[in-house]
Amino acid sequence: MQLFLGIDGGGTGCRAAVADASGRILARAEAGPANIASDLPGAMVNILRAADHALTELGAQPSMVRAGLGLAGANAAGVAEQLAATLPFAVARVVTDAVTAVMGALGEGDGIVAAMGTGSVFGVQRGGVVRQMGGRGLAMGDEGSGAWIGRAILARALRAVDGLEDMTPLLRALIDEAGGDDRVVAYSLTARPADYAALAPRVLTSGDAAAEAVMQAATDHVAAAVAVLQAGQDLPVVFLGGLGPTFAARLAGRWPIRPALGTALDGALRLARRDT
Amino acid sequence: MQLFLGIDGGGTGCRAAVADASGRILARAEAGPANIASDLPGAMVNILRAADHALTELGAQPSMVRAGLGLAGANAAGVAEQLAATLPFAVARVVTDAVTAVMGALGEGDGIVAAMGTGSVFGVQRGGVVRQMGGRGLAMGDEGSGAWIGRAILARALRAVDGLEDMTPLLRALIDEAGGDDRVVAYSLTARPADYAALAPRVLTSGDAAAEAVMQAATDHVAAAVAVLQAGQDLPVVFLGGLGPTFAARLAGRWPIRPALGTALDGALRLARRDT
C-alpha cells in the first residue's frame, strides 16, 4: 500500500500525518520546532522524529513514503532544495508553510488565502498552482498583521505626544501604562513581533478613534493584497489566523468569503499525494 | 574668572569646550562615546575625560565650572537627573544632544531645526525655550531619516516583486544585487538603522520613479513635522545632518530656510552660560 506523509513545520512545533491513497489519515505524531531557515539541523531532527513516530505505528519505513512538507523558512534561498535532497523519503516536496496553508484551506479549488496572525502572508491557488505573496516579516512588511497593528498603535501614540496625530484615550493609556513616551521608545528597541502582536486584541476591541484608524489602514493593506491576487476575478477568499475573523468581518461583501476546508497539515498531505 | 564647559556627547564621541563669560573658547578636547541611555558608566568616563583634558590646559578644577551637556540618550527616563546629580561641576545642566543642536543652530533667535541624518529629530526654540519632537528611533518613527528612506526603498522593492507596486530599474537592481527577494528579507532581520541609511545616497541620486516616491513621502513627513512646530508662524528653519541639504532644497520657498549659526557644542556652551 502506498503511504503519504504530510509535515507541517513551524517555529512552535512540527506535526506529521500519514495517509493512504484515498486520503484517509492512518497515523499522526508531533515533535519540536521546524523552521529550516533559522535552524536547519534542529528542524531536520524534529521532522524525522515526527515522521518516525507516525510511521513506526504503521510498521512503515521512511523510504516507502512520498512526503509533502510545508515548512517555515522554506522560502530562504537554497534551504528547501538542501533539505529535500537529504530527507530519507521516496519523494520529498518542500514548500513554505504558507503554501500548504493555502492548499489545505482551499482543497482543489481556485481561491485566495489571507493568513493574518502575528505576521501576514497571502496566497492564491489557480489550477492547482499556488503563488505566495507577502510574508516578508515586520521590518519589510507584514502589513495588517498583529505585529503591524501593535507597532502602529504605539508609533501613533508617540506621534500624538508630538502633536502629529490627535491624542485619544487609548493612546494616552498606552503611554501612561508604559511609564511615559521615553519608556515606549525604550520598549521598541527590543520588542519582537510577538510583543507588538500582543497589543492587537486591545486595538480590535477598544472602539477608540486611533485604533479604528490603524484598523482601517490595516484593512486597506489586506484589501489591496487580495485585489492584486484576484487580478480582476472574484475568487473565494479564506481568512486564517487569529485576526482572520476580524478581517473577514471588515471585508464582508467585497468578495465571496469561505471557511477553510482544512489545515496546513491537510495541505501537506495534498502536496504529497499530488500527481500520483 | 568664571569658566563655562560645554559637552556634546553622542554615540561616536564626546566633545568638550571651555569658554569665558564672553563666549570666547579657551580650550577644547575630545573623548569616546557618551550615550547615557545605552551606557551610562562609559558615558560618564568619557565626559569626565574630555572635561578634564580641556580644564587641565587652563589649570581649572571641575568644581569651578558651570557645565551644559547635550547628550544622546538624555531623554531616557531618569538618566539625565541621575547624571546631573553625580557630575563634579559647580552646575550641570543635562539635555539631549537634539536640544543643544537646536540652541547651537539658532543662537538666541526663535526658529525650527530639522536634523536629518541616520535618524530624524526636530526642535523649535521660542523665547529661549526649546521643545523637541520626534527622534523616536526607526521602529517607532524617524520618518524621513536616512534609515527610514533606506528601509522604505527595500520594502518597496519587495512589494514590487509581489505586484503591489510598479517594478522600476532601481528596485530590480536592489533585489538582484541582494541575490533575490529572500535575501532582502534575510538582510532585514539583522539590519541596523545605519545599514538602511547607507542606501539613502543612492535613493537621493537615482532619479528612479520609486526613489522619487519614497523621497516625496519622506518630504511630506518632514513638512508635516515642521508645520506642527510652526503652529501658524513663519519661523526660520535650519536643516542639519547629511540629508539636511536635500530637504532644504525640496522644501525651499515653504518657509525661510537659514544656515546653522553654530554646532551642538556651541549650543552646549550657550546652555552652560544661560541665566548667569
Coordinates of C-alpha atoms in Angstrom, one line a residue, chain A residues 6 8 14 35 56 68 91 101 122 131 143 149 151 191 193 202 211 214 217 219 246 256-257 260:
Chain A
G6 CA 2.4 15.3 5.4
D8 CA 3.5 21.0 8.8
C14 CA 6.2 20.1 13.8
N35 CA 12.0 26.4 10.9
T56 CA 6.5 3.3 13.3
G68 CA 4.9 16.7 1.3
V91 CA 9.9 11.6 -2.7
A101 CA -1.9 26.5 4.4
F122 CA -1.2 35.8 1.3
R131 CA 1.6 31.7 -5.6
E143 CA 1.1 44.8 6.7
I149 CA -1.2 46.7 14.2
R151 CA 3.6 48.6 16.4
A191 CA 10.3 44.5 21.1
P193 CA 6.9 40.9 16.5
R202 CA -6.8 45.6 22.6
A211 CA -7.5 52.2 17.0
V214 CA -5.0 51.8 12.5
A217 CA -5.1 51.2 7.4
T219 CA -7.8 46.6 6.3
T246 CA -11.7 40.4 12.1
P256 CA -17.1 35.6 -1.5
I257 CA -15.6 34.7 1.9
A260 CA -11.1 26.9 5.5

